[in-house]
PDB file of C-alpha atoms in Angstrom:
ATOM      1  CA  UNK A 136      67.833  23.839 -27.527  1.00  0.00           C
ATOM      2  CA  UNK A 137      64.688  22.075 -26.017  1.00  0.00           C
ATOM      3  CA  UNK A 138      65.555  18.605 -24.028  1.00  0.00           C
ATOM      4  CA  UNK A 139      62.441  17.512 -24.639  1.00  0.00           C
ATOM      5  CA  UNK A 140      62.637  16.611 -28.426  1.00  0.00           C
ATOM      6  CA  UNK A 141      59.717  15.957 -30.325  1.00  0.00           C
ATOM      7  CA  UNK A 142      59.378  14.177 -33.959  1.00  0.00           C
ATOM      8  CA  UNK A 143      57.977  15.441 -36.760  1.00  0.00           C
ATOM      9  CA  UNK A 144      57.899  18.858 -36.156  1.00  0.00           C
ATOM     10  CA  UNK A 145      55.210  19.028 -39.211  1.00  0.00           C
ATOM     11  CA  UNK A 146      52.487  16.313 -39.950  1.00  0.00           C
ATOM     12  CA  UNK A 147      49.531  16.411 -42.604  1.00  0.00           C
ATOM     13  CA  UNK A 148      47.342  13.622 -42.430  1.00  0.00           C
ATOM     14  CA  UNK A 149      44.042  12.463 -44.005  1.00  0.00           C
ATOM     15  CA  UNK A 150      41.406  11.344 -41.966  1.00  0.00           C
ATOM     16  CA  UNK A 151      41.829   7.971 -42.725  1.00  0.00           C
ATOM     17  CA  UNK A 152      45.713   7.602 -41.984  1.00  0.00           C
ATOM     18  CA  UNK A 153      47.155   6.098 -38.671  1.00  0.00           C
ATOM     19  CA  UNK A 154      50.227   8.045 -37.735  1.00  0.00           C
ATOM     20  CA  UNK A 155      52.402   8.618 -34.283  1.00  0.00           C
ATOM     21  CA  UNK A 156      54.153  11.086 -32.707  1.00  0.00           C
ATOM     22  CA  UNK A 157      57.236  10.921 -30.688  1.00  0.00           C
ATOM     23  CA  UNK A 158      58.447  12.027 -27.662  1.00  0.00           C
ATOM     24  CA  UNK A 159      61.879  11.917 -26.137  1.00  0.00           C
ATOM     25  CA  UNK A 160      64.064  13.306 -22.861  1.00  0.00           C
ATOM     26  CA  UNK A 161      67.351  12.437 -21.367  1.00  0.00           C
ATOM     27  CA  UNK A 162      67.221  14.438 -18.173  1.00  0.00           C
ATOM     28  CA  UNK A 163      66.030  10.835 -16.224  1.00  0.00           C
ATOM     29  CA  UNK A 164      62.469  12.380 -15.701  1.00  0.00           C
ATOM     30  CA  UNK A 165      59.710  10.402 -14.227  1.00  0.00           C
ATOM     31  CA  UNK A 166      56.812  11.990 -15.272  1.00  0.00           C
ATOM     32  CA  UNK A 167      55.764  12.627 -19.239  1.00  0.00           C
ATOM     33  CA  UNK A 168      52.462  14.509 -20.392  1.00  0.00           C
ATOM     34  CA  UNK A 169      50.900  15.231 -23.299  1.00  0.00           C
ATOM     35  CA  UNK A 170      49.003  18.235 -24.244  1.00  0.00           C
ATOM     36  CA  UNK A 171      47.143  19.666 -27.289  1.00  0.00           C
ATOM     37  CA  UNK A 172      47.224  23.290 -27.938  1.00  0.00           C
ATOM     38  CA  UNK A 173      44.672  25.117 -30.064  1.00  0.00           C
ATOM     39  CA  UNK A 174      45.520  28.664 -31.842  1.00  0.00           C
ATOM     40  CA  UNK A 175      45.534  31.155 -29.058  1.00  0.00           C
ATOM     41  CA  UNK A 176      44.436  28.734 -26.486  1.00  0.00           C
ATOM     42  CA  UNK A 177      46.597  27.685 -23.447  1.00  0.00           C
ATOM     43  CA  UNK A 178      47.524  23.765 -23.976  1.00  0.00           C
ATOM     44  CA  UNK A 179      45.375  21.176 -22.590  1.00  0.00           C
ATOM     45  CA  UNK A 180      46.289  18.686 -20.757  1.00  0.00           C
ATOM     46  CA  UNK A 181      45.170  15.111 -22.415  1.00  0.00           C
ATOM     47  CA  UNK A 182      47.930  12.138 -20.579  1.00  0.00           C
ATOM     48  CA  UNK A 183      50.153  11.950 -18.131  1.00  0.00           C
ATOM     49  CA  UNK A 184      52.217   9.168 -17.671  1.00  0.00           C
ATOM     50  CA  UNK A 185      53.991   8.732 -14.263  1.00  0.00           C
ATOM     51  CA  UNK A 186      56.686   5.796 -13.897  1.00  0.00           C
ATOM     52  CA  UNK A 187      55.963   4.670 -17.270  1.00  0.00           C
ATOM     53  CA  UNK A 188      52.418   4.031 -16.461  1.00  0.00           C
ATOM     54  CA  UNK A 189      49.027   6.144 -17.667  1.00  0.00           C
ATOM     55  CA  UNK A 190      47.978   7.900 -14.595  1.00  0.00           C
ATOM     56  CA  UNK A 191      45.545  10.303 -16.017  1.00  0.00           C
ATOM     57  CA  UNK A 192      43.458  10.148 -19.577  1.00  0.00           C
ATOM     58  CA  UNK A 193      41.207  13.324 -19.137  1.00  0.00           C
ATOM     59  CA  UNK A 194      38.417  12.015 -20.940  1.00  0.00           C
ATOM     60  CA  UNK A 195      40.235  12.088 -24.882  1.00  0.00           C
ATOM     61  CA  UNK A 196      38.893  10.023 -27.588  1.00  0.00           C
ATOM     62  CA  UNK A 197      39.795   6.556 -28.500  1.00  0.00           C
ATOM     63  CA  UNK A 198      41.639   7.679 -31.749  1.00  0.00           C
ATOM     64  CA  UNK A 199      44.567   9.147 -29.454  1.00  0.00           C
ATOM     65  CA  UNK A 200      46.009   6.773 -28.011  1.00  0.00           C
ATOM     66  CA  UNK A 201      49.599   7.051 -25.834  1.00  0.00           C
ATOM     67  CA  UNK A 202      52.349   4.816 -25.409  1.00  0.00           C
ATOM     68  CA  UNK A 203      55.523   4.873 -23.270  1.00  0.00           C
ATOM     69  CA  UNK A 204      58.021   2.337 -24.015  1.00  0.00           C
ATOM     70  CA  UNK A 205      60.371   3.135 -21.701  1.00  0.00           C
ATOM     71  CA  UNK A 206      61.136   6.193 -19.544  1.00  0.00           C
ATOM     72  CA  UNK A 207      62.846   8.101 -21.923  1.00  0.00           C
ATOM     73  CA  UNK A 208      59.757   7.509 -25.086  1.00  0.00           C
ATOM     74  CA  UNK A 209      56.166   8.395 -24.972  1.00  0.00           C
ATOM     75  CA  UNK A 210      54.389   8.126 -28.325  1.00  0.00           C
ATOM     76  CA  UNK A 211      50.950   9.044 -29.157  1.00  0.00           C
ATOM     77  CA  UNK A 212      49.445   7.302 -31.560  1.00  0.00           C
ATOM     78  CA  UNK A 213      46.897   8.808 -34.600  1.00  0.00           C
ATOM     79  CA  UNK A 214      44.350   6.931 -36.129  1.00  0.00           C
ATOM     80  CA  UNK A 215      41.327   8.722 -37.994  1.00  0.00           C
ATOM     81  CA  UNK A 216      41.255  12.056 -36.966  1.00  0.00           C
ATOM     82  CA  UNK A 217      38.765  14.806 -37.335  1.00  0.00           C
ATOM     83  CA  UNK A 218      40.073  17.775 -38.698  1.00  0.00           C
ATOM     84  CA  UNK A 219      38.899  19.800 -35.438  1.00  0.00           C
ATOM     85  CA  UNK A 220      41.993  17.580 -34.064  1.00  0.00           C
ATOM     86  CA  UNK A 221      44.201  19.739 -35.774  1.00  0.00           C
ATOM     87  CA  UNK A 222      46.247  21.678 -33.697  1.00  0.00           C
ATOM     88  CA  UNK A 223      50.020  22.210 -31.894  1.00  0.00           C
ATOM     89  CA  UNK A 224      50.818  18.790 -29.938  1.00  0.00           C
ATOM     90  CA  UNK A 225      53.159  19.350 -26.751  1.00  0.00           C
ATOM     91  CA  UNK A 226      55.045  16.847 -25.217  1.00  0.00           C
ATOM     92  CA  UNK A 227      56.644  17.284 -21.450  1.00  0.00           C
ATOM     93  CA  UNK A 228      58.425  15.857 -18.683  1.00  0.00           C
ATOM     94  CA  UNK A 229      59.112  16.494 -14.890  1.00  0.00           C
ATOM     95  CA  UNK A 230      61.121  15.298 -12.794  1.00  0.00           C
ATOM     96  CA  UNK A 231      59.242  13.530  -9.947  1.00  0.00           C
ATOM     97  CA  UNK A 232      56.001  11.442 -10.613  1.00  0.00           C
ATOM     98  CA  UNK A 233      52.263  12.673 -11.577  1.00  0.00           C
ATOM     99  CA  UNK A 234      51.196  14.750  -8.280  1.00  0.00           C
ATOM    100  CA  UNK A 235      54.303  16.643  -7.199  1.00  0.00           C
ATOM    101  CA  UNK A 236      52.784  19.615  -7.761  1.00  0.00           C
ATOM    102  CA  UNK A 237      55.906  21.848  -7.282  1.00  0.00           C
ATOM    103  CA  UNK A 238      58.053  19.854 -10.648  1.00  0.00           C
ATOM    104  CA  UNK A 239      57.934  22.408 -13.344  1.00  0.00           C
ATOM    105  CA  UNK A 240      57.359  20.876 -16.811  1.00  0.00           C
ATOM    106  CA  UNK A 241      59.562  20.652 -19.370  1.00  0.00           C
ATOM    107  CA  UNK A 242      58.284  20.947 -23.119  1.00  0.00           C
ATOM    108  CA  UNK A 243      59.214  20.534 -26.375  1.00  0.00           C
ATOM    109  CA  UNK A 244      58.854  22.307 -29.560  1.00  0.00           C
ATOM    110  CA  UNK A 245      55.578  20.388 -30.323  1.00  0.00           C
ATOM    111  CA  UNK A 246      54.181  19.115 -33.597  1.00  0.00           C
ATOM    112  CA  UNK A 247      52.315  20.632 -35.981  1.00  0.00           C
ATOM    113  CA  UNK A 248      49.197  18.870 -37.005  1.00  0.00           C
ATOM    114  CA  UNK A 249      46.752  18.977 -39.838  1.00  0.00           C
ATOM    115  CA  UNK A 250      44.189  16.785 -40.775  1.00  0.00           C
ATOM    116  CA  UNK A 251      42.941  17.398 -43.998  1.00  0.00           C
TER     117      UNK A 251
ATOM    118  CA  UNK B 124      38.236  25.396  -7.932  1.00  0.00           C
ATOM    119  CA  UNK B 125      41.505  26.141  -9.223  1.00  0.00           C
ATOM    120  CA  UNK B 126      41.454  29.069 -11.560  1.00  0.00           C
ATOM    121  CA  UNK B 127      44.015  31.404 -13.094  1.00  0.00           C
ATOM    122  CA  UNK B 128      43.292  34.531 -14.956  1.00  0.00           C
ATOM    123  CA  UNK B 129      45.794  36.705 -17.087  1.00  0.00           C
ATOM    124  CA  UNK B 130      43.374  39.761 -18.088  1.00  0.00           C
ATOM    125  CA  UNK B 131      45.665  41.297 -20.679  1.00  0.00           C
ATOM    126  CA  UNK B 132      44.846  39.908 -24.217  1.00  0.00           C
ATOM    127  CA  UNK B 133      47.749  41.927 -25.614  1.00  0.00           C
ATOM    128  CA  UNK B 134      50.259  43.836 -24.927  1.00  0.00           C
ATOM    129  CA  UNK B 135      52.492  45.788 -27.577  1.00  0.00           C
ATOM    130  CA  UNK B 136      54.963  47.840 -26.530  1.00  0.00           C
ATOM    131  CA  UNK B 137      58.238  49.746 -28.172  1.00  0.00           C
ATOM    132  CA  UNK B 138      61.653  48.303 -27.559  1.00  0.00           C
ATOM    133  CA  UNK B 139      62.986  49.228 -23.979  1.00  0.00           C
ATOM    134  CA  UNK B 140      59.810  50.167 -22.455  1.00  0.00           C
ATOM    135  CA  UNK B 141      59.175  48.429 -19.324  1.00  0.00           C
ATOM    136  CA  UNK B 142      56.171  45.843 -19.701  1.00  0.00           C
ATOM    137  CA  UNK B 143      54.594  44.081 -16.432  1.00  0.00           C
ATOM    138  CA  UNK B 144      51.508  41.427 -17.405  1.00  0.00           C
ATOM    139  CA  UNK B 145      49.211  40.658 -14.880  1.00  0.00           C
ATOM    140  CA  UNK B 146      48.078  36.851 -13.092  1.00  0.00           C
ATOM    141  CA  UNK B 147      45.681  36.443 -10.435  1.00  0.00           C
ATOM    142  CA  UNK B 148      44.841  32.938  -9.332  1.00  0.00           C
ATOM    143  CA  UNK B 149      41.909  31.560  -7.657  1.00  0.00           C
ATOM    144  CA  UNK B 150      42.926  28.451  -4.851  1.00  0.00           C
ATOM    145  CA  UNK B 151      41.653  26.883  -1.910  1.00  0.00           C
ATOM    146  CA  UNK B 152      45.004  24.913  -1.286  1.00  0.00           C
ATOM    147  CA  UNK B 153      47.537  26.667   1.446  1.00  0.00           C
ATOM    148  CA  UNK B 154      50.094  24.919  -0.602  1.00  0.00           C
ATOM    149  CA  UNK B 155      50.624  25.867  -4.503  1.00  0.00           C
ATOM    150  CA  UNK B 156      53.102  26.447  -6.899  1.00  0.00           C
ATOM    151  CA  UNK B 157      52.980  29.243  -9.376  1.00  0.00           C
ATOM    152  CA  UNK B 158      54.608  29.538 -13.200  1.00  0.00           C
ATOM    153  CA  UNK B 159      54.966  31.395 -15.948  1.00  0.00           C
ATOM    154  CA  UNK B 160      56.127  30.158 -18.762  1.00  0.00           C
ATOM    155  CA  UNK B 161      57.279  32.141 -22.167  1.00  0.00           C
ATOM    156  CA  UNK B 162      55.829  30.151 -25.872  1.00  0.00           C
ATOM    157  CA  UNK B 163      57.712  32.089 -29.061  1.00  0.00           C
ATOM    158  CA  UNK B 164      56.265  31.684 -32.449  1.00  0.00           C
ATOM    159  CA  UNK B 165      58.247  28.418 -32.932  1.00  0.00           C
ATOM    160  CA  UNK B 166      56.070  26.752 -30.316  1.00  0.00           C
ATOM    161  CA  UNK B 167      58.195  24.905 -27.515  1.00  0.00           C
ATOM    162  CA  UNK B 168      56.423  26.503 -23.753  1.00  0.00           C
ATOM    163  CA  UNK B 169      60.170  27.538 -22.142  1.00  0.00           C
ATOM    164  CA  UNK B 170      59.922  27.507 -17.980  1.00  0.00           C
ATOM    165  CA  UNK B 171      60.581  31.099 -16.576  1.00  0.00           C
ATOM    166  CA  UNK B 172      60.054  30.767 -13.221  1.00  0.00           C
ATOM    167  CA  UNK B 173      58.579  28.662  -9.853  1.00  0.00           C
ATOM    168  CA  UNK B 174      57.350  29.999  -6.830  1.00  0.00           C
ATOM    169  CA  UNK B 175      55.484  28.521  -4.207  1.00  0.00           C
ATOM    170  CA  UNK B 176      52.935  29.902  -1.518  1.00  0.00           C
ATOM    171  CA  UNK B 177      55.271  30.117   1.015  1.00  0.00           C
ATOM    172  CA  UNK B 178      57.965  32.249  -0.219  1.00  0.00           C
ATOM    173  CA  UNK B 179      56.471  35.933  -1.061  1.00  0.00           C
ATOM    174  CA  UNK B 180      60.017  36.772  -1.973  1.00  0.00           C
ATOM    175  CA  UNK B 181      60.116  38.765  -5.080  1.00  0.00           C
ATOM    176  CA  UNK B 182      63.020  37.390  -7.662  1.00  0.00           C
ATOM    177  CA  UNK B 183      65.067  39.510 -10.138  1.00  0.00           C
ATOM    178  CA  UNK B 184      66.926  37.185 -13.062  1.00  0.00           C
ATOM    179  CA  UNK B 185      68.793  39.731 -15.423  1.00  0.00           C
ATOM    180  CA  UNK B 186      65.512  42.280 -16.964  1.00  0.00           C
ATOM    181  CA  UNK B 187      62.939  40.219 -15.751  1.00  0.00           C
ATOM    182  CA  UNK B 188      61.206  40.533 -12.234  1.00  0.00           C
ATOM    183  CA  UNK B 189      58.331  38.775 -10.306  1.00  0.00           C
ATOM    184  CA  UNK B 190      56.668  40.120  -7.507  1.00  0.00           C
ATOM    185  CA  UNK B 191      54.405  37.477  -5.749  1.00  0.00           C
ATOM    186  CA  UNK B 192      51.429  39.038  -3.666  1.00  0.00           C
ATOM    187  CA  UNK B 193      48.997  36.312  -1.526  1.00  0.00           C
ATOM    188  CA  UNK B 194      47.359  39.338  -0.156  1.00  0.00           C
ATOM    189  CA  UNK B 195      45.823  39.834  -3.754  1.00  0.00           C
ATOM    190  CA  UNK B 196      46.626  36.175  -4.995  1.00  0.00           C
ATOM    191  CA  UNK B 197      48.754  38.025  -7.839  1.00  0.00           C
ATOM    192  CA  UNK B 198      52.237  37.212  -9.611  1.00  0.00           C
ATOM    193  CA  UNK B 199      52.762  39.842 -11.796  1.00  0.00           C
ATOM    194  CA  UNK B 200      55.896  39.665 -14.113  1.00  0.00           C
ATOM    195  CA  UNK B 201      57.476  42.717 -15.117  1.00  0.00           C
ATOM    196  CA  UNK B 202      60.160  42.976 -18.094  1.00  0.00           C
ATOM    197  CA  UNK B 203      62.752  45.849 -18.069  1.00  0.00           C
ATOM    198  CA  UNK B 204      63.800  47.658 -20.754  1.00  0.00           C
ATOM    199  CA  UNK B 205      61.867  45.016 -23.409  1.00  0.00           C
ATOM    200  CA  UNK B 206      63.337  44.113 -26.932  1.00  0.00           C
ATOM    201  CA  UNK B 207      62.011  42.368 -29.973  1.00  0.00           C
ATOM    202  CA  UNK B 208      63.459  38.899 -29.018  1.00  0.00           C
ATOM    203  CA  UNK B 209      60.892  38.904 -26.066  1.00  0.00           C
ATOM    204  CA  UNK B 210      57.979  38.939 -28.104  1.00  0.00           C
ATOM    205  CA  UNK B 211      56.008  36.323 -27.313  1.00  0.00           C
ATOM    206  CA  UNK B 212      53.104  34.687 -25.923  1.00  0.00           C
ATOM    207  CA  UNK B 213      53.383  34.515 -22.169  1.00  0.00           C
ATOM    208  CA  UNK B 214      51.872  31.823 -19.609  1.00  0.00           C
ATOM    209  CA  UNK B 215      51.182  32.657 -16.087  1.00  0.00           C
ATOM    210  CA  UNK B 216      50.103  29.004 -14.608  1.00  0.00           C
ATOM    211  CA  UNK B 217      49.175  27.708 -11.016  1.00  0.00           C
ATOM    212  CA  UNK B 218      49.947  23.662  -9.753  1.00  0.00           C
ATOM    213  CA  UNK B 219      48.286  22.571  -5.957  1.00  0.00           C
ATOM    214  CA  UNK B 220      50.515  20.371  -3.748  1.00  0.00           C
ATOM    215  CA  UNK B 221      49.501  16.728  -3.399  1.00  0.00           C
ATOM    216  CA  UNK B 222      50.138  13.314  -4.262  1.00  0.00           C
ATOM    217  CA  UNK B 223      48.393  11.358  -7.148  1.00  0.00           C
ATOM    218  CA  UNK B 224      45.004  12.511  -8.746  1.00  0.00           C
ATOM    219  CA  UNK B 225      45.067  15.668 -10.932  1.00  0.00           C
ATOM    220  CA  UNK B 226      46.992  17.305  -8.053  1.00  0.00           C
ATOM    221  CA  UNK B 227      50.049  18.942  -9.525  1.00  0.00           C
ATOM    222  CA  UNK B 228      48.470  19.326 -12.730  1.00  0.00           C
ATOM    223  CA  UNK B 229      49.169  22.588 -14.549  1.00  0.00           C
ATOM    224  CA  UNK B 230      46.385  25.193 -14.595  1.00  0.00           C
ATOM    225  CA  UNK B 231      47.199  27.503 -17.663  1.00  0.00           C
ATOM    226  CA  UNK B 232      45.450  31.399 -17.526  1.00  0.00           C
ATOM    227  CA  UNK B 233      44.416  32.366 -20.768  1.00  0.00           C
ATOM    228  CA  UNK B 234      47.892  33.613 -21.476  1.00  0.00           C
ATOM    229  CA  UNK B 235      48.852  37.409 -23.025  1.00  0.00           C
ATOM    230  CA  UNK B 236      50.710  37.832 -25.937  1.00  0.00           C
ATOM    231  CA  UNK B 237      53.639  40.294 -25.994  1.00  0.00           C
ATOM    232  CA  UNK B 238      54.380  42.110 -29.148  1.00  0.00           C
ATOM    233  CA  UNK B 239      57.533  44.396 -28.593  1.00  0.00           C
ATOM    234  CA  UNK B 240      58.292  46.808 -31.947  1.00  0.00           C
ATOM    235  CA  UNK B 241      61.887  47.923 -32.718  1.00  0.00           C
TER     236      UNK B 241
END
């Protein structure tokens, strides 16, 4: 079992909803990331949060939009989507803060999103 | 620039034949970390391995086997005696030392997927 556990696992959506994904680890990591992953692509990188605070956006639309509550939670939240958005989102976590290069990531299962 | 190529598409192989898929990785950094990472069908990216640029030892854990080369910038991964259960899609990936930026981002290769038949 992943310790990175993501909720839903599944998510349809019309382009007009607002929905949010969740994120959650116990393992007292630092560092949290997001990533979107394309069908037979390699993921993408799209936040990291280090210390609870965004430390890197890499240029994703305003319709994403991230949240971490606390050091355990990061959220990302939806709000009208294109349907190119649809794709596997990944959510991580490493141990140290955003730049320790040598912290490998920890993922979870991801969620599964459509936009109709 | 940072670049890491996995030039094996696909791979598919017959249970217990030994499989190795192929990384190189483009750096300027003398310090780096190197991955691979295995992603089944049910999606989560599971951690295999770290190595970093230092330490060209090669490391054995139970059928699988990595064998880190700077003089060709590869880190090949080779699976013994394969079965079904290691079908997968498979991530070589490269991270530069450093503190704050984009440094210790993961760079992803294209990854090769891994289709082992009973």
């Amino acid at each position: 079992d992943t310790e990175v556990t993501q909720t839903p696992k599944h998510l349809v959506m019309g382009m007009t909803n607002k929905k949010s994904l969740k994120c959650e680890q116990h393992m007292g990591h630092r560092a949290m990331y997001w990533y979107k992953q394309k069908a037979k692509k390699p993921p993408e990188l799209m936040f990291v949060y280090s210390y609870e605070k965004l430390s890197i956006n890499e240029s994703v639309p305003s319709r994403f939009s991230p949240e971490c509550p606390n050091s355990s939670l990061l959220n990302l939240h939806l709000h009208a989507l294109q349907p190119e958005d649809s794709a596997l989102y990944l959510c991580a976590s490493s141990q140290e803060g955003v730049g320790y290069g040598n912290q490998p990531q920890h993922f979870g299962d991801g969620t599964r999103l459509s936009i109709l | 620039a940072q670049k890491v190529t996995q030039a094996q598409t696909e791979i598919s192989v017959v249970e217990k034949e030994d499989v190795t898929l192929d990384c190189v990785y483009e750096t300027r950094d003398t310090t780096y970390y190197l991955f691979w990472y295995k992603q089944p069908p049910s999606g989560e990216l599971v951690f295999l391995i770290r190595r970093n640029s230092f330490d060209e030892q090669n490391e054995i854990s139970g059928r699988y086997s990595w064998n880190f080369q700077k003089s060709t910038s590869s880190f090949n991964f080779t699976i013994t005696a394969s079965q079904v259960v290691d079908s997968a899609v498979y991530f070589c990936a490269l991270s530069e030392a450093g503190y704050g930026g984009s440094q210790g981002n993961l760079i992803f290769g294209k990854g090769t997927k891994l289709s082992v038949k009973p």
